[in-house]
Coordinates of C-alpha atoms and ligand atoms in Angstrom, one line a residue:
M44 CA 65.4 -79.8 57.7
K45 CA 67.4 -82.2 56.6
I46 CA 71.1 -82.4 57.4
Q47 CA 73.3 -84.4 55.3
H48 CA 76.7 -86.3 55.1
V49 CA 79.0 -85.3 52.7
I50 CA 81.1 -88.2 51.5
G51 CA 83.2 -88.8 48.6
G52 CA 81.2 -86.0 46.8
V53 CA 77.7 -86.4 47.6
E54 CA 75.5 -85.0 50.3
T55 CA 74.4 -88.6 52.0
D56 CA 72.0 -90.0 54.4
S57 CA 73.6 -92.7 56.9
A58 CA 73.8 -96.1 55.6
D59 CA 71.8 -97.3 58.3
G60 CA 69.2 -94.3 57.9
A61 CA 70.0 -93.4 61.6
T62 CA 69.0 -89.6 62.5
Y63 CA 68.7 -87.4 65.3
D64 CA 67.2 -84.4 66.2
D65 CA 68.8 -81.0 65.8
I66 CA 67.7 -78.7 69.2
D67 CA 67.5 -75.1 68.7
P68 CA 68.5 -73.8 72.3
Y69 CA 66.5 -70.3 72.3
T70 CA 63.0 -72.3 71.2
R71 CA 64.0 -75.6 72.8
Q72 CA 62.6 -77.1 69.9
S73 CA 63.9 -79.8 67.1
Y74 CA 64.3 -77.9 64.0
A75 CA 66.3 -80.5 62.1
T76 CA 66.7 -83.6 61.5
V77 CA 70.7 -84.4 61.0
A78 CA 72.2 -87.9 59.6
R79 CA 73.9 -89.8 62.1
A80 CA 76.9 -91.5 61.4
S81 CA 77.7 -95.3 62.5
A82 CA 81.2 -96.9 61.9
A83 CA 79.9 -98.0 58.2
D84 CA 79.9 -94.1 57.7
V85 CA 83.1 -93.3 59.1
D86 CA 84.8 -96.5 56.6
L87 CA 82.7 -94.7 53.5
A88 CA 84.3 -91.1 54.4
V89 CA 87.6 -92.1 55.0
A90 CA 88.1 -94.8 51.7
A91 CA 86.7 -91.4 50.0
A92 CA 89.9 -89.1 51.8
R93 CA 91.8 -92.2 51.3
R94 CA 91.2 -92.4 47.5
A95 CA 91.5 -88.5 47.1
F96 CA 94.8 -88.6 48.6
D97 CA 96.3 -91.3 47.1
E98 CA 94.8 -91.2 43.5
G99 CA 93.1 -88.0 42.9
P100 CA 94.5 -84.6 41.6
W101 CA 94.2 -82.5 45.1
P102 CA 97.7 -83.4 46.5
R103 CA 99.2 -83.1 43.1
M104 CA 97.8 -79.9 41.1
G105 CA 100.2 -77.6 43.3
F106 CA 100.1 -74.6 45.5
A107 CA 98.5 -71.8 43.0
E108 CA 95.8 -74.1 41.6
R109 CA 94.5 -75.1 45.3
G110 CA 95.1 -71.7 46.5
R111 CA 92.7 -71.0 43.5
L112 CA 90.2 -73.0 44.4
L113 CA 90.6 -72.7 48.2
H114 CA 90.0 -68.4 47.5
K115 CA 87.1 -69.5 45.7
F116 CA 86.0 -71.2 48.9
A117 CA 86.4 -68.3 50.7
D118 CA 84.3 -66.2 48.4
L119 CA 81.4 -68.8 48.3
M120 CA 81.4 -68.8 52.2
E121 CA 81.4 -65.3 52.1
E122 CA 78.6 -65.3 49.6
H123 CA 76.8 -67.6 52.4
A124 CA 77.7 -65.2 55.4
A125 CA 73.9 -65.2 56.4
E126 CA 73.1 -69.4 56.0
L127 CA 76.3 -69.8 57.7
G128 CA 75.6 -67.2 60.6
E129 CA 71.7 -68.4 61.3
A130 CA 73.4 -71.8 61.2
E131 CA 75.6 -71.0 64.2
G132 CA 72.7 -69.5 65.6
H133 CA 70.0 -72.3 65.3
D134 CA 72.6 -74.7 66.3
M135 CA 74.2 -73.4 69.5
G136 CA 72.6 -70.3 70.3
K137 CA 75.5 -67.5 68.5
P138 CA 74.1 -64.3 68.5
I139 CA 73.9 -63.3 64.8
A140 CA 75.6 -60.1 65.3
A141 CA 79.2 -62.3 66.5
A142 CA 78.3 -65.0 63.8
S143 CA 78.5 -62.0 61.3
S144 CA 80.9 -59.7 62.5
H145 CA 83.4 -62.1 63.5
D146 CA 83.0 -66.0 62.7
V147 CA 81.5 -65.8 59.7
P148 CA 84.7 -63.7 58.1
R149 CA 87.4 -65.1 59.7
S150 CA 86.5 -68.7 59.0
A151 CA 86.8 -67.0 55.2
Q152 CA 90.0 -65.6 56.2
N153 CA 91.4 -68.8 57.5
F154 CA 90.9 -70.4 54.0
R155 CA 92.8 -67.2 52.7
F156 CA 95.4 -66.7 54.9
F157 CA 96.6 -70.7 55.0
A158 CA 96.2 -70.8 50.5
D159 CA 98.5 -67.8 50.8
H160 CA 100.5 -69.1 53.4
A161 CA 101.4 -72.2 51.6
R162 CA 102.2 -70.9 48.0
L163 CA 104.3 -68.2 49.4
A164 CA 106.5 -70.9 52.1
V165 CA 110.1 -71.1 51.7
A166 CA 111.8 -73.8 52.9
E167 CA 115.5 -74.7 53.6
A168 CA 118.4 -74.8 52.2
L169 CA 121.6 -75.8 54.4
P170 CA 124.9 -75.3 52.3
S171 CA 128.0 -76.9 53.6
D172 CA 131.8 -76.6 53.2
I173 CA 131.9 -80.3 52.9
G174 CA 130.6 -80.8 49.3
M175 CA 127.0 -81.3 50.2
H176 CA 124.0 -79.1 49.4
T177 CA 121.0 -80.6 52.1
Y178 CA 117.6 -79.0 51.6
T179 CA 113.9 -79.8 53.4
R180 CA 110.5 -80.6 51.3
Y181 CA 107.5 -80.2 52.9
E182 CA 105.3 -82.9 51.6
S183 CA 101.5 -83.5 52.4
A184 CA 100.8 -85.4 55.2
G185 CA 97.7 -87.7 53.9
V186 CA 94.4 -88.2 55.3
V187 CA 93.5 -85.7 58.3
A188 CA 90.8 -86.6 60.7
A189 CA 89.4 -83.4 61.6
I190 CA 87.4 -83.2 65.1
A191 CA 85.8 -79.7 66.5
P192 CA 83.4 -78.8 69.4
W193 CA 80.4 -76.8 69.3
N194 CA 81.3 -73.3 70.6
F195 CA 83.1 -71.9 67.2
P196 CA 82.0 -74.6 64.8
L197 CA 82.4 -73.0 61.7
M198 CA 85.5 -70.9 62.9
L199 CA 87.2 -74.0 64.6
A200 CA 86.5 -76.5 61.7
T201 CA 88.2 -74.3 59.0
W202 CA 91.4 -73.4 61.7
K203 CA 92.2 -77.3 60.7
I204 CA 90.8 -77.7 57.4
A205 CA 92.4 -74.6 55.8
P206 CA 95.5 -75.7 56.3
A207 CA 95.4 -79.4 55.9
L208 CA 93.8 -78.3 52.2
A209 CA 96.2 -75.9 51.7
W210 CA 99.4 -78.4 52.4
G211 CA 97.6 -80.7 50.0
N212 CA 95.9 -83.4 52.3
T213 CA 92.6 -84.4 52.2
V214 CA 90.0 -84.4 55.3
V215 CA 87.6 -85.9 57.0
L216 CA 85.7 -83.7 59.2
K217 CA 83.3 -84.5 62.4
P218 CA 81.5 -81.8 63.6
S219 CA 80.0 -81.5 67.3
E220 CA 76.6 -83.5 67.4
D221 CA 75.5 -80.4 68.6
T222 CA 76.1 -78.0 65.3
P223 CA 76.2 -80.2 62.5
R224 CA 75.0 -77.3 60.0
S225 CA 77.4 -74.8 59.1
A226 CA 80.0 -78.1 58.6
A227 CA 77.6 -79.6 55.9
I228 CA 77.0 -76.3 54.6
I229 CA 80.6 -75.9 53.9
G230 CA 81.1 -79.5 52.6
R231 CA 78.6 -78.5 49.7
L232 CA 80.1 -75.3 49.4
A233 CA 83.7 -77.0 49.0
L234 CA 82.1 -79.2 45.8
E235 CA 80.5 -76.1 44.4
A236 CA 84.0 -74.3 44.4
G237 CA 85.6 -76.8 42.4
I238 CA 87.4 -79.0 45.0
P239 CA 87.2 -82.4 44.0
E240 CA 85.4 -85.1 45.5
G241 CA 86.5 -86.9 48.6
V242 CA 88.8 -83.9 49.5
L243 CA 86.6 -82.5 52.3
N244 CA 84.1 -85.2 53.9
V245 CA 82.1 -84.5 56.5
V246 CA 80.2 -87.1 58.8
L247 CA 78.1 -85.9 61.3
G248 CA 77.4 -87.7 64.5
F249 CA 78.1 -88.3 68.2
G250 CA 81.5 -89.0 70.1
D251 CA 81.2 -92.7 69.1
A252 CA 81.8 -91.6 65.4
G253 CA 84.9 -89.8 66.2
A254 CA 86.2 -92.4 68.2
V255 CA 86.1 -94.7 65.4
L256 CA 87.7 -92.2 63.1
T257 CA 90.7 -91.5 65.5
R258 CA 91.3 -95.3 65.7
D259 CA 90.9 -95.9 61.4
P260 CA 94.7 -96.8 60.5
R261 CA 94.2 -95.1 57.2
V262 CA 94.6 -91.5 59.2
D263 CA 97.8 -89.3 59.0
R264 CA 96.8 -86.9 61.5
I265 CA 94.4 -86.2 64.1
T266 CA 94.0 -82.6 64.8
F267 CA 91.3 -82.1 67.6
T268 CA 89.9 -79.4 69.4
G269 CA 87.5 -80.2 72.5
S270 CA 87.5 -81.0 76.1
S271 CA 90.6 -82.3 78.1
L272 CA 88.5 -85.0 78.8
T273 CA 88.1 -86.3 75.3
G274 CA 91.7 -85.0 74.4
R275 CA 93.0 -87.5 76.3
A276 CA 91.2 -90.6 75.0
I277 CA 92.0 -89.3 71.4
A278 CA 95.5 -89.2 72.0
G279 CA 95.3 -92.9 73.6
A280 CA 93.8 -93.6 70.0
G281 CA 96.4 -92.0 68.1
A282 CA 99.4 -93.8 70.1
A283 CA 97.5 -97.0 69.3
N284 CA 98.4 -96.2 65.5
L285 CA 101.2 -93.9 66.2
T286 CA 99.6 -91.2 64.4
P287 CA 100.4 -88.1 65.5
V288 CA 97.9 -85.8 67.1
S289 CA 97.7 -82.1 68.0
L290 CA 95.3 -81.3 71.0
E291 CA 93.7 -77.8 71.5
L292 CA 91.7 -78.3 74.6
G293 CA 90.0 -77.2 77.7
G294 CA 90.9 -73.6 79.3
K295 CA 90.9 -71.5 82.3
G296 CA 92.1 -68.2 81.6
S297 CA 93.3 -65.6 84.0
N298 CA 93.5 -61.8 83.8
L299 CA 95.3 -59.7 86.0
V300 CA 94.5 -56.1 86.3
F301 CA 97.2 -54.0 87.8
D302 CA 97.0 -50.6 90.0
D303 CA 98.6 -48.8 86.7
A304 CA 95.8 -50.2 84.1
N305 CA 93.8 -47.8 81.8
L306 CA 90.7 -49.0 83.3
D307 CA 88.4 -48.1 80.7
V308 CA 90.4 -50.6 78.5
A309 CA 90.8 -53.1 81.2
V310 CA 86.6 -53.3 81.8
D311 CA 86.0 -53.1 77.9
W312 CA 88.1 -56.3 77.3
S313 CA 87.6 -58.4 80.6
I314 CA 84.0 -57.8 79.9
R315 CA 84.1 -59.5 76.5
A316 CA 86.9 -62.0 78.0
A317 CA 84.4 -63.4 80.2
F318 CA 81.3 -63.1 78.4
S319 CA 81.6 -62.9 74.4
N320 CA 80.0 -65.8 73.2
T321 CA 78.4 -66.4 76.4
G322 CA 81.4 -67.1 78.0
Q323 CA 81.3 -70.6 76.2
V324 CA 85.3 -69.8 74.9
C325 CA 88.4 -71.7 76.2
L326 CA 90.1 -68.7 76.1
A327 CA 87.5 -66.7 78.1
G328 CA 89.1 -64.7 81.2
S329 CA 86.9 -66.6 83.7
R330 CA 89.6 -65.8 86.6
L331 CA 90.0 -62.1 87.1
Y332 CA 92.7 -61.0 89.3
V333 CA 92.6 -57.3 90.5
Q334 CA 95.1 -55.2 92.1
Q335 CA 94.1 -53.9 95.5
G336 CA 94.3 -50.1 94.9
V337 CA 91.9 -50.5 92.0
Y338 CA 89.5 -53.2 93.0
D339 CA 86.8 -51.5 94.5
E340 CA 86.3 -49.1 91.0
F341 CA 87.4 -51.8 88.6
L342 CA 84.5 -54.3 90.4
S343 CA 81.8 -51.2 90.1
R344 CA 82.1 -50.2 86.7
F345 CA 82.8 -54.5 85.7
V346 CA 79.4 -55.3 87.3
S347 CA 77.6 -52.2 85.3
A348 CA 78.7 -53.1 82.2
A349 CA 77.9 -56.8 83.0
E350 CA 74.5 -55.7 83.8
A351 CA 74.5 -53.7 80.4
M352 CA 74.8 -56.6 78.2
T353 CA 71.6 -57.8 76.4
L354 CA 70.0 -61.1 76.4
G355 CA 68.0 -62.6 73.7
D356 CA 67.1 -64.1 70.8
P357 CA 70.3 -64.8 69.0
S358 CA 68.5 -63.7 65.3
D359 CA 68.1 -60.4 66.8
P360 CA 71.2 -58.2 66.0
S361 CA 70.9 -56.3 69.3
T362 CA 71.6 -59.3 71.2
S363 CA 74.8 -59.8 73.0
I364 CA 74.1 -63.4 75.3
G365 CA 72.2 -66.3 73.4
P366 CA 71.0 -69.0 75.7
L367 CA 73.7 -71.4 76.8
A368 CA 74.0 -74.0 73.4
S369 CA 72.1 -77.2 75.0
E370 CA 70.3 -78.3 77.9
R371 CA 73.0 -81.0 79.1
H372 CA 75.4 -77.8 78.9
Y373 CA 73.1 -75.0 80.9
T374 CA 72.3 -78.0 83.3
K375 CA 76.4 -78.2 83.5
V376 CA 76.9 -74.6 84.2
I377 CA 74.0 -74.0 86.7
G378 CA 75.5 -76.7 88.5
Y379 CA 78.7 -74.4 89.2
L380 CA 76.2 -71.5 90.5
E381 CA 75.4 -74.0 93.8
P382 CA 76.9 -73.1 96.9
E383 CA 79.4 -76.5 97.2
K384 CA 80.9 -75.3 94.0
T385 CA 81.7 -71.6 94.8
G386 CA 82.6 -72.2 97.8
G387 CA 79.8 -70.1 99.6
A388 CA 80.9 -67.0 97.2
K389 CA 78.8 -64.0 97.0
V390 CA 77.3 -63.4 93.9
L391 CA 77.6 -59.6 93.0
T392 CA 75.3 -59.9 89.3
G393 CA 73.9 -62.5 87.4
G394 CA 72.4 -65.9 88.3
L395 CA 69.4 -67.9 86.2
G396 CA 67.7 -66.3 83.5
E397 CA 64.9 -67.7 81.8
D398 CA 64.9 -71.3 79.9
W399 CA 68.5 -72.0 79.2
F400 CA 69.8 -68.8 79.7
V401 CA 72.3 -67.5 82.4
R402 CA 72.9 -63.7 82.8
P403 CA 76.3 -62.6 83.2
T404 CA 77.1 -63.6 86.6
V405 CA 80.2 -62.3 88.7
L406 CA 81.1 -63.8 92.0
T407 CA 83.6 -62.7 94.6
D408 CA 84.9 -63.8 97.7
V409 CA 86.3 -67.3 95.8
P410 CA 87.9 -70.0 97.6
Q411 CA 91.0 -70.7 95.3
D412 CA 90.2 -74.4 95.7
A413 CA 86.7 -73.7 95.0
P414 CA 85.5 -76.1 91.7
V415 CA 84.2 -72.5 90.2
Q416 CA 87.6 -71.0 90.5
R417 CA 89.4 -74.5 89.4
E418 CA 87.4 -76.4 86.7
E419 CA 86.3 -74.7 83.4
V420 CA 82.7 -73.6 83.5
F421 CA 82.2 -72.9 79.9
G422 CA 79.7 -70.1 80.6
P423 CA 79.1 -66.4 81.6
V424 CA 80.3 -66.8 85.0
V425 CA 83.4 -65.4 86.0
T426 CA 85.2 -65.1 89.7
V427 CA 87.0 -61.6 90.7
T428 CA 89.6 -62.2 93.5
P429 CA 92.0 -59.2 94.8
F430 CA 95.9 -59.8 94.9
A431 CA 98.7 -57.5 96.6
S432 CA 101.8 -57.9 94.5
E433 CA 102.9 -58.1 91.2
E434 CA 104.2 -62.0 92.6
D435 CA 100.9 -62.8 94.4
G436 CA 99.1 -61.8 91.0
V437 CA 101.4 -64.4 88.9
R438 CA 101.1 -67.1 91.4
L439 CA 97.6 -66.7 91.8
A440 CA 97.5 -66.7 87.8
N441 CA 99.5 -69.7 87.5
D442 CA 97.7 -72.3 90.0
T443 CA 95.6 -73.7 87.5
P444 CA 96.3 -77.4 85.8
Y445 CA 95.2 -75.3 82.4
G446 CA 97.6 -72.9 80.6
L447 CA 96.0 -71.5 77.3
S448 CA 95.4 -67.9 77.9
A449 CA 95.9 -65.5 80.0
M450 CA 95.7 -61.5 80.0
V451 CA 97.5 -58.5 81.6
F452 CA 96.2 -54.9 81.6
S453 CA 99.3 -52.6 83.0
D454 CA 100.4 -49.1 81.4
G455 CA 104.0 -50.3 82.8
L456 CA 106.1 -51.2 79.8
H457 CA 108.5 -53.3 81.6
R458 CA 105.7 -54.7 84.1
A459 CA 103.7 -56.2 81.0
H460 CA 106.9 -57.5 79.2
R461 CA 107.9 -59.1 82.8
V462 CA 104.5 -60.4 83.6
A463 CA 103.8 -62.3 80.1
G464 CA 106.9 -63.7 80.7
A465 CA 106.2 -65.3 84.1
L466 CA 102.7 -66.6 82.5
R467 CA 102.7 -70.4 82.3
S468 CA 100.1 -70.3 79.2
G469 CA 100.1 -70.7 75.6
N470 CA 98.9 -67.3 74.4
V471 CA 99.5 -63.9 76.6
W472 CA 97.2 -60.7 76.0
V473 CA 98.7 -57.6 77.0
N474 CA 95.8 -54.5 77.7
C475 CA 93.8 -56.9 74.5
F476 CA 92.0 -59.9 74.2
F477 CA 91.2 -62.6 71.2
V478 CA 93.4 -60.8 68.7
R479 CA 94.7 -63.2 66.4
D480 CA 97.7 -63.4 64.3
L481 CA 97.3 -66.3 62.0
R482 CA 101.0 -66.6 61.8
A483 CA 101.3 -67.2 65.3
P484 CA 101.5 -70.7 67.2
F485 CA 98.3 -71.1 69.4
G486 CA 97.8 -73.9 71.7
G487 CA 97.9 -74.3 75.4
V488 CA 100.4 -76.3 77.8
G489 CA 99.2 -78.5 80.7
D490 CA 95.5 -79.5 80.9
S491 CA 95.1 -77.2 77.5
G492 CA 97.0 -79.6 74.9
W493 CA 99.9 -80.6 72.9
G494 CA 101.2 -78.7 70.2
R495 CA 100.9 -75.9 68.3
E496 CA 99.1 -74.9 65.2
G497 CA 99.1 -71.2 63.1
G498 CA 101.2 -70.1 60.0
T499 CA 104.6 -72.5 59.6
F500 CA 103.1 -74.6 63.1
S501 CA 100.3 -75.6 61.0
R502 CA 103.2 -76.7 58.0
E503 CA 104.8 -78.4 60.6
F504 CA 101.5 -80.7 61.7
F505 CA 99.8 -80.9 58.4
T506 CA 103.1 -82.3 56.4
E507 CA 106.0 -84.5 56.5
P508 CA 109.0 -83.0 56.4
K509 CA 111.7 -84.1 54.6
T510 CA 115.3 -84.1 54.4
V511 CA 117.2 -84.5 50.9
S512 CA 121.2 -84.5 51.1
M513 CA 123.0 -84.3 47.7
R514 CA 126.8 -84.4 47.2
I515 CA 127.6 -81.6 44.8
D516 CA 130.9 -82.8 43.7
G517 CA 131.4 -85.8 41.8
Ligands
NAD836 P1 84.2 -82.6 74.0 O1 85.4 -83.3 73.9 O2 82.6 -83.0 74.6 O3 83.5 -83.3 72.0 C1 84.3 -82.0 71.2 C2 84.0 -83.3 69.7 O4 84.6 -84.4 70.1 C3 82.6 -83.3 69.3 O5 82.8 -83.7 68.0 C4 82.5 -84.6 70.0 O6 81.6 -85.5 69.3 C5 83.9 -85.5 69.9 N1 84.3 -86.6 70.5 C6 83.4 -86.7 71.8 N2 83.8 -88.3 72.2 C7 84.8 -88.4 71.4 C8 85.6 -89.8 71.3 N3 86.0 -90.3 72.6 N4 86.6 -90.0 70.5 C9 86.4 -88.8 69.2 N5 86.1 -88.3 69.2 C10 85.3 -87.8 70.2 O7 84.0 -81.0 73.7 P2 82.8 -79.9 73.8 O8 82.0 -79.6 74.9 O9 82.1 -79.9 72.2 O10 83.6 -78.4 73.5 C11 83.7 -77.8 74.5 C12 85.2 -77.8 74.9 O11 86.5 -77.7 73.8 C13 85.8 -77.0 76.1 O12 86.3 -77.8 76.9 C14 86.5 -75.8 75.2 O13 87.5 -75.2 76.6 C15 87.5 -76.6 74.5 N6 87.6 -75.8 73.5 C16 89.2 -75.4 73.4 C17 89.6 -75.0 72.2 C18 91.1 -74.5 71.9 O14 91.4 -74.4 71.3 N7 91.7 -74.8 72.7 C19 89.0 -74.2 71.2 C20 87.7 -74.4 71.8 C21 87.1 -75.2 73.0

């Protein structure tokens, strides 16, 4: 199979013909040849997006017509759900059950939500008593560079593209080198939906292509999801041209289970928080803190539930844990199971599986300063630590350079609100995990990033808000 860029409405090879192999992490064999972008391909894609913005119909056609095309795009994604789900499975080992019940429907929903949100949005009118009328306009920003990671390839790409397009921008998407296929498919589907050429361009390649894209002065916005390390480089590239940058970066989510929690609920959601997507989730609840009164009971139920998870072929609908996404990533994750990284912790269950599999792994007696407790592992590895009081729990949860997600399990109404307020994190889930309202701000504090996207927060980023002040009396 051959996977190509989509530039200016054309599916194309690289200008210099360069390619790389797309490795399926389950078979560990190459299953496709992918066009590999150089600066020349990025240049063509930005030029196409620029032309489509400056001269094309897209920014000028109005919300209703754009919304109609974006809904059609979503329809086509739903019709191609099997192809998209299979793409994620081959590219990064995502179990088909997760891709078809979650990633693909949510990706289509991103387009439906932002199309409707933009069409129905209101702007401000600011009457004054000095004979003036001031109002705001939210105008398309221009060319958006969208750079996505490999863990939710389709869902995170569409989380960026959908609001960018709904607000009349044009886009150059660069997916992760590990997961090119779903991006190439949606580049093609956008054209089939009737979205004009050059509005959504997809360039496939590595970090060097991403770096060229972020340095291009013709780009008006950079939206990035990925590691904190790359985020710092992109912030620098944006600064050079004063291009606004939105950064959704890494995480080391905490999960506080209090004595007054419903343990059935706490175990069920904590398992999902630790091991969904084989733990390759920025929001993962990878640091579990359990209050002393329920520690033993919780831990024994949690370990049994972890051991009941089904590892296997991502294309088998009964698989809940696939392989790690690539050999490079597998090597990184197993490095965190070495004693110098765990601080000599006890391994209650889990450890290495076959090939690129790591079994759901539960560590206890982990020093708070051990690398596995402080750094983002991004695999099916969770640390479990007891705490005494609410203050202790909050202190441990906040003891991290990251601040993307946190969870609280408690049936105490006042405690839940109090702790949610005290946690230093962009998202807090109480008695649940991963439930998303697309109107709500999404993002993190500290090393987890800059800015927020979602609902009106996406509008702020993907538009140029303008103030018009007009005298009413002559
Ligand atoms: P990564 O930073 O290695 O790569 C992300 C993307 O950036 C890829 O497309 C890559 O090719 C590109 N890139 C690499 N170097 C670049 C450069 N110098 N300039 C421009 N682009 C460059 O991250 P990853 O390993 O693909 O993804 C995993 C990371 O993403 C984890 O840290 C995870 O927490 C984070 N993540 C965050 C969120 C969130 O919403 N906050 C969501 C998912 C993943």
